CSV table of C-alpha atoms and ligand atoms in Angstrom, one decimal:
chain,number,residue,atom,x,y,z
A,1,MET,CA,7.0,-54.7,25.8
A,2,ILE,CA,7.1,-51.6,23.6
A,3,ARG,CA,8.1,-48.6,25.7
A,4,ALA,CA,8.6,-45.5,23.5
A,5,ARG,CA,10.3,-43.7,26.4
A,6,ARG,CA,13.3,-46.1,26.3
A,7,LEU,CA,14.7,-44.1,23.4
A,8,ARG,CA,14.3,-40.9,25.4
A,9,SER,CA,15.9,-42.1,28.6
A,10,SER,CA,19.2,-40.1,28.5
A,11,PRO,CA,20.8,-37.3,26.6
A,12,ALA,CA,23.2,-39.8,25.0
A,13,ILE,CA,20.4,-42.1,23.8
A,14,ARG,CA,18.3,-39.2,22.6
A,15,SER,CA,21.2,-37.9,20.5
A,16,LEU,CA,21.9,-41.4,19.1
A,17,VAL,CA,18.4,-41.6,17.7
A,18,GLU,CA,18.0,-38.0,16.7
A,19,GLU,CA,16.6,-37.8,13.2
A,20,THR,CA,17.3,-34.2,12.3
A,21,GLN,CA,20.1,-31.7,12.8
A,22,VAL,CA,20.5,-28.1,11.5
A,23,THR,CA,24.1,-27.2,10.8
A,24,ALA,CA,25.9,-24.1,9.5
A,25,HIS,CA,26.0,-25.8,6.1
A,26,ASP,CA,22.2,-25.8,5.9
A,27,LEU,CA,21.8,-22.1,6.5
A,28,ILE,CA,21.7,-19.1,4.2
A,29,TYR,CA,22.1,-15.7,6.0
A,30,PRO,CA,20.0,-12.8,4.4
A,31,LEU,CA,21.8,-9.5,4.8
A,32,PHE,CA,20.6,-5.9,4.1
A,33,PHE,CA,23.1,-3.4,3.0
A,34,LYS,CA,23.3,0.3,2.0
A,35,GLU,CA,25.5,3.2,1.1
A,36,GLY,CA,26.5,5.3,4.2
A,37,ASN,CA,26.2,4.3,7.9
A,38,SER,CA,24.6,1.2,9.3
A,39,GLU,CA,21.1,1.6,10.8
A,40,ASP,CA,19.0,-0.6,13.0
A,41,ILE,CA,15.8,-2.1,11.5
A,42,ASN,CA,13.1,-1.3,14.0
A,43,SER,CA,10.8,-4.0,12.8
A,44,MET,CA,13.5,-6.7,13.0
A,45,PRO,CA,15.3,-6.6,16.4
A,46,GLY,CA,19.0,-7.6,16.0
A,47,GLN,CA,19.1,-7.0,12.2
A,48,LYS,CA,20.6,-3.9,10.5
A,49,ARG,CA,20.8,-2.2,7.2
A,50,LEU,CA,24.6,-2.6,7.1
A,51,SER,CA,27.1,-0.1,5.7
A,52,ILE,CA,29.5,-1.8,3.3
A,53,ASN,CA,32.3,-2.0,5.9
A,54,ASP,CA,29.9,-3.5,8.4
A,55,LEU,CA,28.6,-5.9,5.8
A,56,LEU,CA,32.2,-7.2,5.1
A,57,GLN,CA,32.7,-7.6,8.9
A,58,GLU,CA,29.4,-9.5,9.3
A,59,ILE,CA,30.4,-11.8,6.5
A,60,GLU,CA,33.9,-12.4,8.0
A,61,ASP,CA,32.4,-13.2,11.4
A,62,SER,CA,29.8,-15.5,9.8
A,63,LEU,CA,32.5,-17.4,7.8
A,64,GLU,CA,34.4,-18.0,11.1
A,65,LEU,CA,31.2,-19.6,12.5
A,66,GLY,CA,31.0,-21.9,9.5
A,67,LEU,CA,28.4,-20.1,7.4
A,68,ARG,CA,29.2,-19.5,3.8
A,69,ALA,CA,26.0,-18.6,1.9
A,70,PHE,CA,24.6,-15.1,2.0
A,71,ALA,CA,21.5,-13.6,0.4
A,72,LEU,CA,22.0,-10.0,-0.4
A,73,PHE,CA,19.3,-7.4,-0.2
A,74,PRO,CA,20.2,-3.8,-1.2
A,75,VAL,CA,18.5,-0.8,0.4
A,76,ILE,CA,18.1,1.7,-2.4
A,77,PRO,CA,17.6,5.4,-1.6
A,78,ASN,CA,14.3,6.9,-2.8
A,79,GLU,CA,16.1,9.1,-5.3
A,80,PHE,CA,17.2,6.0,-7.2
A,81,LYS,CA,13.8,4.4,-7.3
A,82,THR,CA,11.8,5.0,-10.5
A,83,TRP,CA,8.6,3.9,-12.2
A,84,ASP,CA,10.7,1.7,-14.6
A,85,ALA,CA,13.2,0.4,-12.0
A,86,LYS,CA,16.1,1.1,-14.4
A,87,GLU,CA,18.7,1.2,-11.6
A,88,ALA,CA,18.1,-2.6,-11.3
A,89,ILE,CA,20.1,-3.2,-14.4
A,90,ASN,CA,22.9,-0.7,-13.8
A,91,PRO,CA,26.2,-2.7,-14.0
A,92,ASP,CA,27.7,-0.3,-11.4
A,93,GLY,CA,24.7,-0.2,-9.1
A,94,LEU,CA,25.0,-0.9,-5.4
A,95,THR,CA,24.4,-4.7,-5.6
A,96,GLN,CA,26.9,-5.2,-8.4
A,97,LYS,CA,29.6,-3.0,-6.7
A,98,THR,CA,29.1,-4.8,-3.4
A,99,ILE,CA,29.3,-8.3,-5.0
A,100,ARG,CA,32.6,-7.4,-6.6
A,101,GLN,CA,33.9,-6.0,-3.3
A,102,ILE,CA,32.9,-9.1,-1.3
A,103,LYS,CA,34.4,-11.4,-3.9
A,104,ARG,CA,37.7,-9.4,-3.9
A,105,THR,CA,37.8,-9.8,-0.1
A,106,PHE,CA,36.7,-13.4,0.4
A,107,GLY,CA,37.0,-15.1,-3.0
A,108,ASN,CA,35.3,-18.4,-3.4
A,109,ASP,CA,34.9,-19.0,0.3
A,110,VAL,CA,31.6,-17.1,0.1
A,111,ILE,CA,28.5,-18.1,-1.9
A,112,LEU,CA,26.6,-14.9,-2.9
A,113,ILE,CA,22.9,-15.2,-3.6
A,114,THR,CA,21.3,-12.2,-5.2
A,115,ASP,CA,17.6,-11.2,-5.3
A,116,VAL,CA,16.1,-10.9,-8.7
A,117,ALA,CA,13.0,-8.7,-8.5
A,118,LEU,CA,12.3,-5.1,-9.2
A,119,ASP,CA,10.8,-4.0,-5.8
A,120,PRO,CA,13.9,-2.4,-4.3
A,121,TYR,CA,14.1,-0.2,-7.4
A,122,THR,CA,10.5,0.7,-8.2
A,123,SER,CA,9.0,3.9,-6.8
A,124,HIS,CA,5.7,2.1,-6.5
A,125,GLY,CA,7.2,-0.9,-4.6
A,126,HIS,CA,6.0,-3.7,-6.9
A,127,ASP,CA,8.2,-6.5,-8.1
A,128,GLY,CA,7.2,-5.9,-11.7
A,129,LEU,CA,6.6,-3.1,-14.1
A,130,VAL,CA,3.2,-1.4,-13.8
A,131,HIS,CA,1.1,-0.1,-16.6
A,132,ASN,CA,-2.6,1.0,-16.4
A,133,GLY,CA,-2.9,-0.4,-13.0
A,134,LYS,CA,-1.6,-3.8,-13.9
A,135,ILE,CA,1.6,-5.7,-13.3
A,136,LEU,CA,3.1,-6.5,-16.7
A,137,ASN,CA,4.5,-10.1,-17.0
A,138,ASP,CA,6.6,-10.4,-20.1
A,139,GLU,CA,8.1,-6.9,-20.0
A,140,THR,CA,9.1,-7.5,-16.4
A,141,VAL,CA,10.6,-10.9,-17.3
A,142,ALA,CA,12.8,-9.4,-20.0
A,143,MET,CA,14.1,-7.0,-17.4
A,144,LEU,CA,14.6,-9.7,-14.8
A,145,ALA,CA,16.7,-11.6,-17.3
A,146,GLU,CA,18.9,-8.6,-17.8
A,147,MET,CA,19.1,-8.0,-14.0
A,148,ALA,CA,20.2,-11.6,-13.4
A,149,LEU,CA,22.8,-11.3,-16.0
A,150,VAL,CA,24.3,-8.1,-14.6
A,151,GLN,CA,24.4,-9.8,-11.2
A,152,ALA,CA,26.1,-12.9,-12.6
A,153,GLU,CA,28.7,-10.8,-14.5
A,154,ALA,CA,29.5,-9.0,-11.2
A,155,GLY,CA,30.1,-12.4,-9.6
A,156,ALA,CA,26.9,-13.7,-8.1
A,157,ASP,CA,27.0,-17.5,-7.6
A,158,ILE,CA,23.3,-18.0,-7.3
A,159,VAL,CA,20.6,-15.7,-8.7
A,160,ALA,CA,17.3,-15.9,-6.9
A,161,PRO,CA,14.2,-14.6,-8.6
A,162,SER,CA,11.6,-13.7,-5.9
A,163,ASP,CA,9.2,-11.9,-8.2
A,164,MET,CA,6.7,-14.7,-9.1
A,165,MET,CA,6.3,-13.6,-12.8
A,166,ASP,CA,5.5,-16.5,-15.1
A,167,HIS,CA,8.4,-18.0,-17.1
A,168,ARG,CA,11.1,-15.9,-15.5
A,169,ILE,CA,13.2,-19.0,-14.9
A,170,LYS,CA,13.3,-19.9,-18.5
A,171,ALA,CA,14.2,-16.3,-19.6
A,172,ILE,CA,16.9,-16.0,-16.9
A,173,ARG,CA,18.4,-19.4,-17.8
A,174,LYS,CA,18.5,-18.5,-21.5
A,175,ALA,CA,20.2,-15.2,-20.8
A,176,LEU,CA,22.8,-16.9,-18.6
A,177,GLU,CA,23.5,-19.6,-21.1
A,178,GLU,CA,23.8,-17.2,-24.0
A,179,ALA,CA,26.4,-15.2,-22.0
A,180,ASN,CA,28.4,-18.4,-21.1
A,181,HIS,CA,27.4,-18.3,-17.4
A,182,HIS,CA,26.7,-22.0,-17.5
A,183,ASP,CA,27.6,-22.5,-13.8
A,184,THR,CA,25.5,-19.7,-12.3
A,185,LEU,CA,22.8,-21.4,-10.2
A,186,ILE,CA,19.1,-20.3,-10.1
A,187,MET,CA,17.4,-20.6,-6.8
A,188,SER,CA,13.8,-20.0,-7.6
A,189,TYR,CA,11.2,-18.6,-5.2
A,190,THR,CA,8.9,-21.3,-6.6
A,191,ALA,CA,6.0,-21.1,-4.2
A,192,LYS,CA,6.0,-17.6,-2.8
A,193,TYR,CA,2.8,-16.8,-1.0
A,194,ALA,CA,1.2,-13.4,-0.7
A,195,SER,CA,1.9,-13.3,3.0
A,196,CYS,CA,1.5,-10.8,5.8
A,197,LEU,CA,4.8,-12.1,7.1
A,198,TYR,CA,6.8,-9.9,4.8
A,199,GLY,CA,5.8,-6.8,6.6
A,200,PRO,CA,9.0,-6.2,8.6
A,201,PHE,CA,11.1,-6.8,5.4
A,202,ARG,CA,9.1,-4.2,3.5
A,203,GLU,CA,9.7,-1.8,6.4
A,204,ALA,CA,13.4,-2.6,6.1
A,205,LEU,CA,13.5,-1.7,2.4
A,206,ALA,CA,10.9,1.1,2.6
A,207,SER,CA,8.9,-0.9,0.1
A,208,LEU,CA,5.2,-1.5,-0.7
A,209,GLY,CA,2.9,-0.9,2.3
A,210,SER,CA,5.6,0.7,4.4
A,211,GLY,CA,5.1,4.4,5.4
A,212,ASP,CA,8.0,5.4,3.1
A,213,CYS,CA,6.7,4.1,-0.2
A,214,GLU,CA,5.0,6.5,-2.6
A,215,LEU,CA,1.3,6.0,-2.0
A,216,ARG,CA,-0.7,5.8,-5.2
A,217,THR,CA,-4.3,4.8,-5.6
A,218,ASP,CA,-4.0,3.8,-9.3
A,219,ILE,CA,-1.8,0.8,-8.6
A,220,PRO,CA,-2.6,-2.5,-7.0
A,221,GLN,CA,-2.2,-2.2,-3.2
A,222,ASP,CA,-1.0,-5.8,-2.7
A,223,LYS,CA,0.9,-8.5,-4.6
A,224,LYS,CA,-1.9,-11.0,-4.9
A,225,THR,CA,-1.9,-11.0,-8.8
A,226,TYR,CA,1.6,-12.6,-8.7
A,227,GLN,CA,2.3,-14.1,-5.3
A,228,MET,CA,0.3,-17.2,-4.4
A,229,ASN,CA,-3.0,-17.5,-2.4
A,230,PRO,CA,-2.2,-18.9,1.1
A,231,ALA,CA,-5.2,-21.1,0.7
A,232,ASN,CA,-3.7,-23.1,-2.2
A,233,ALA,CA,-1.4,-26.1,-2.1
A,234,ARG,CA,-1.8,-27.9,-5.4
A,235,GLU,CA,-1.0,-24.7,-7.2
A,236,ALA,CA,2.4,-24.8,-5.5
A,237,LEU,CA,3.0,-28.2,-7.3
A,238,LYS,CA,2.1,-26.6,-10.6
A,239,GLU,CA,4.7,-23.9,-10.0
A,240,LEU,CA,7.2,-26.6,-9.0
A,241,ASP,CA,6.6,-28.5,-12.3
A,242,LEU,CA,7.2,-25.3,-14.3
A,243,ASP,CA,10.4,-24.4,-12.4
A,244,ILE,CA,11.8,-27.9,-12.9
A,245,GLN,CA,11.0,-27.8,-16.6
A,246,GLU,CA,12.6,-24.4,-16.9
A,247,ALA,CA,15.8,-25.7,-15.3
A,248,ALA,CA,15.8,-24.1,-11.9
A,249,ASP,CA,18.6,-25.7,-9.7
A,250,ILE,CA,17.1,-25.1,-6.3
A,251,VAL,CA,13.4,-24.6,-5.5
A,252,MET,CA,12.1,-22.6,-2.6
A,253,VAL,CA,9.0,-22.3,-0.4
A,254,LYS,CA,8.3,-19.0,1.3
A,255,PRO,CA,7.4,-18.4,4.1
A,256,ALA,CA,8.5,-21.5,5.9
A,257,SER,CA,6.7,-22.3,9.2
A,258,TRP,CA,3.1,-21.7,8.2
A,259,TYR,CA,3.8,-23.5,4.9
A,260,SER,CA,5.5,-26.7,6.2
A,261,ASP,CA,3.0,-28.8,4.3
A,262,ILE,CA,4.2,-27.3,1.1
A,263,ILE,CA,7.9,-27.9,2.0
A,264,TYR,CA,6.9,-31.5,2.7
A,265,GLN,CA,5.2,-31.9,-0.6
A,266,PHE,CA,8.1,-30.3,-2.5
A,267,LYS,CA,10.4,-32.9,-0.9
A,268,GLN,CA,8.2,-35.7,-2.2
A,269,ASN,CA,7.9,-34.3,-5.7
A,270,THR,CA,11.3,-33.3,-6.8
A,271,HIS,CA,14.9,-34.5,-6.7
A,272,LEU,CA,16.1,-30.9,-6.6
A,273,PRO,CA,17.3,-29.3,-3.3
A,274,VAL,CA,14.5,-27.7,-1.5
A,275,ALA,CA,15.0,-24.4,0.3
A,276,ALA,CA,12.7,-22.7,2.7
A,277,TYR,CA,12.7,-19.0,3.7
A,278,GLN,CA,12.0,-18.3,7.4
A,279,VAL,CA,10.9,-14.7,6.6
A,280,SER,CA,11.1,-11.4,8.4
A,281,GLY,CA,7.7,-11.9,10.1
A,282,GLU,CA,8.5,-15.3,11.4
A,283,TYR,CA,11.8,-13.9,12.8
A,284,SER,CA,10.2,-10.8,14.3
A,285,MET,CA,7.3,-12.7,16.0
A,286,ILE,CA,9.8,-14.8,17.8
A,287,GLN,CA,11.9,-11.8,18.8
A,288,ALA,CA,8.8,-9.9,20.0
A,289,ALA,CA,7.4,-12.8,22.0
A,290,ALA,CA,10.9,-13.3,23.6
A,291,GLN,CA,11.2,-9.5,24.4
A,292,LEU,CA,7.8,-9.8,26.2
A,293,GLY,CA,9.1,-12.7,28.2
A,294,TYR,CA,6.5,-15.1,26.7
A,295,ILE,CA,9.0,-17.5,25.1
A,296,ASP,CA,12.6,-18.3,25.3
A,297,LEU,CA,14.5,-16.8,22.4
A,298,SER,CA,17.2,-19.5,22.0
A,299,ALA,CA,14.8,-22.4,22.4
A,300,ALA,CA,12.3,-20.9,19.9
A,301,MET,CA,15.1,-20.1,17.4
A,302,LYS,CA,16.3,-23.7,17.5
A,303,GLU,CA,12.9,-25.4,17.5
A,304,SER,CA,11.7,-23.2,14.6
A,305,LEU,CA,14.8,-24.1,12.5
A,306,ILE,CA,14.6,-27.8,13.3
A,307,SER,CA,10.9,-27.9,12.4
A,308,ILE,CA,11.6,-26.4,9.0
A,309,LYS,CA,14.4,-28.9,8.3
A,310,ARG,CA,12.3,-31.8,9.5
A,311,SER,CA,9.5,-30.7,7.1
A,312,GLY,CA,11.9,-31.4,4.3
A,313,ALA,CA,14.0,-28.3,3.7
A,314,ASP,CA,17.6,-29.0,2.6
A,315,LEU,CA,18.5,-25.3,3.0
A,316,ILE,CA,17.0,-22.6,5.2
A,317,LEU,CA,17.2,-18.9,4.7
A,318,SER,CA,17.0,-17.4,8.2
A,319,TYR,CA,17.9,-14.1,9.9
A,320,PHE,CA,18.8,-16.3,12.9
A,321,ALA,CA,21.6,-18.0,10.9
A,322,LYS,CA,24.5,-16.2,12.7
A,323,ALA,CA,22.9,-16.3,16.2
A,324,TYR,CA,22.1,-20.0,15.7
A,325,CYS,CA,25.7,-20.8,14.8
A,326,GLN,CA,27.0,-18.8,17.7
A,327,GLU,CA,25.2,-21.3,20.0
A,328,LEU,CA,26.4,-24.4,18.2
B,1,PBG,C1,10.7,-9.1,-2.7
B,1,PBG,C2,11.1,-9.9,-1.6
B,1,PBG,C3,10.3,-10.0,-0.4
B,1,PBG,C4,11.1,-10.8,0.5
B,1,PBG,C5,12.2,-11.2,-0.2
B,1,PBG,N1,12.2,-10.7,-1.5
B,1,PBG,C6,9.1,-9.3,0.0
B,1,PBG,C7,7.9,-9.2,-0.8
B,1,PBG,O1,7.7,-10.0,-1.7
B,1,PBG,O2,7.2,-8.3,-0.6
B,1,PBG,C8,10.6,-11.1,1.9
B,1,PBG,C9,11.6,-11.6,2.8
B,1,PBG,C10,11.2,-11.5,4.2
B,1,PBG,O3,10.1,-11.1,4.6
B,1,PBG,O4,12.1,-11.8,5.1
B,1,PBG,N2,11.0,-9.5,-4.0
């Protein structure tokens, strides 16, 4: 007789037939860093805008736990944010200086992933250049290619365009190849949705929609002309085809949990590694519910990560990366 419960009858049997595991090697830890002292991020309990010293310490602690990949997000002071985001391509800017320092300290033990998008550097908070109330595509792409190159020269292992401009992968790949950076990987934010779940992140960076960002009525108030409509799935496959053609190395779905159907479809439709980003809102919802006593933090953290892996993600970017490894 078939009894499905036989395979669940003891912890040993359950672990013998367990299909999915999340290990330190699957995880990428996103970190915010800034000049000056560390600060708590109110919208993301447990996460900080780290001083450079605290960032180095956090990386060292994480390496001891088996983590090795870090996604770097600079917090840029308002006085460096401009309409044209020119600080993004400064070879001695905060990100570039910090990459060099991390690589001097930890060498090739760390994999550094840098964000390629203009939003930390624009006074208006958009990922692209704005002209006459519109986000310019090709002008932005030219700048993103320069930005990725500056990051690669500083020592970034993986550049990760999160901007959703058309044909940025092609332009970045060309710039890297021409400068002999043949081994620099591109992890594309292939299907990045215009999601409410980025709210806490924008608060962390004082970006679009946060109280701190310059409020203008003559610019788009959201990112819907470049990030994808949450209602669309086939369009994600079109973006996937483009990124494969343009020689991305890793493709990403973002956010993760509410988009697990997209993760699953990516897995069926490419041989490339698939990454998924458990974004700030996914993290903060779990933290908030746990603080209210509605759910168990550790259990929710583990179940959320296993569900993303089970959906088909080979790699998961998560603010829980370190806390998860501490419990392994
Ligand atoms: C911006 C960027 C965003 C995130 C990563 N890169 C936010 C946005 O598009 O507004 C979100 C990450 C998160 O919410 O954790 N290029």
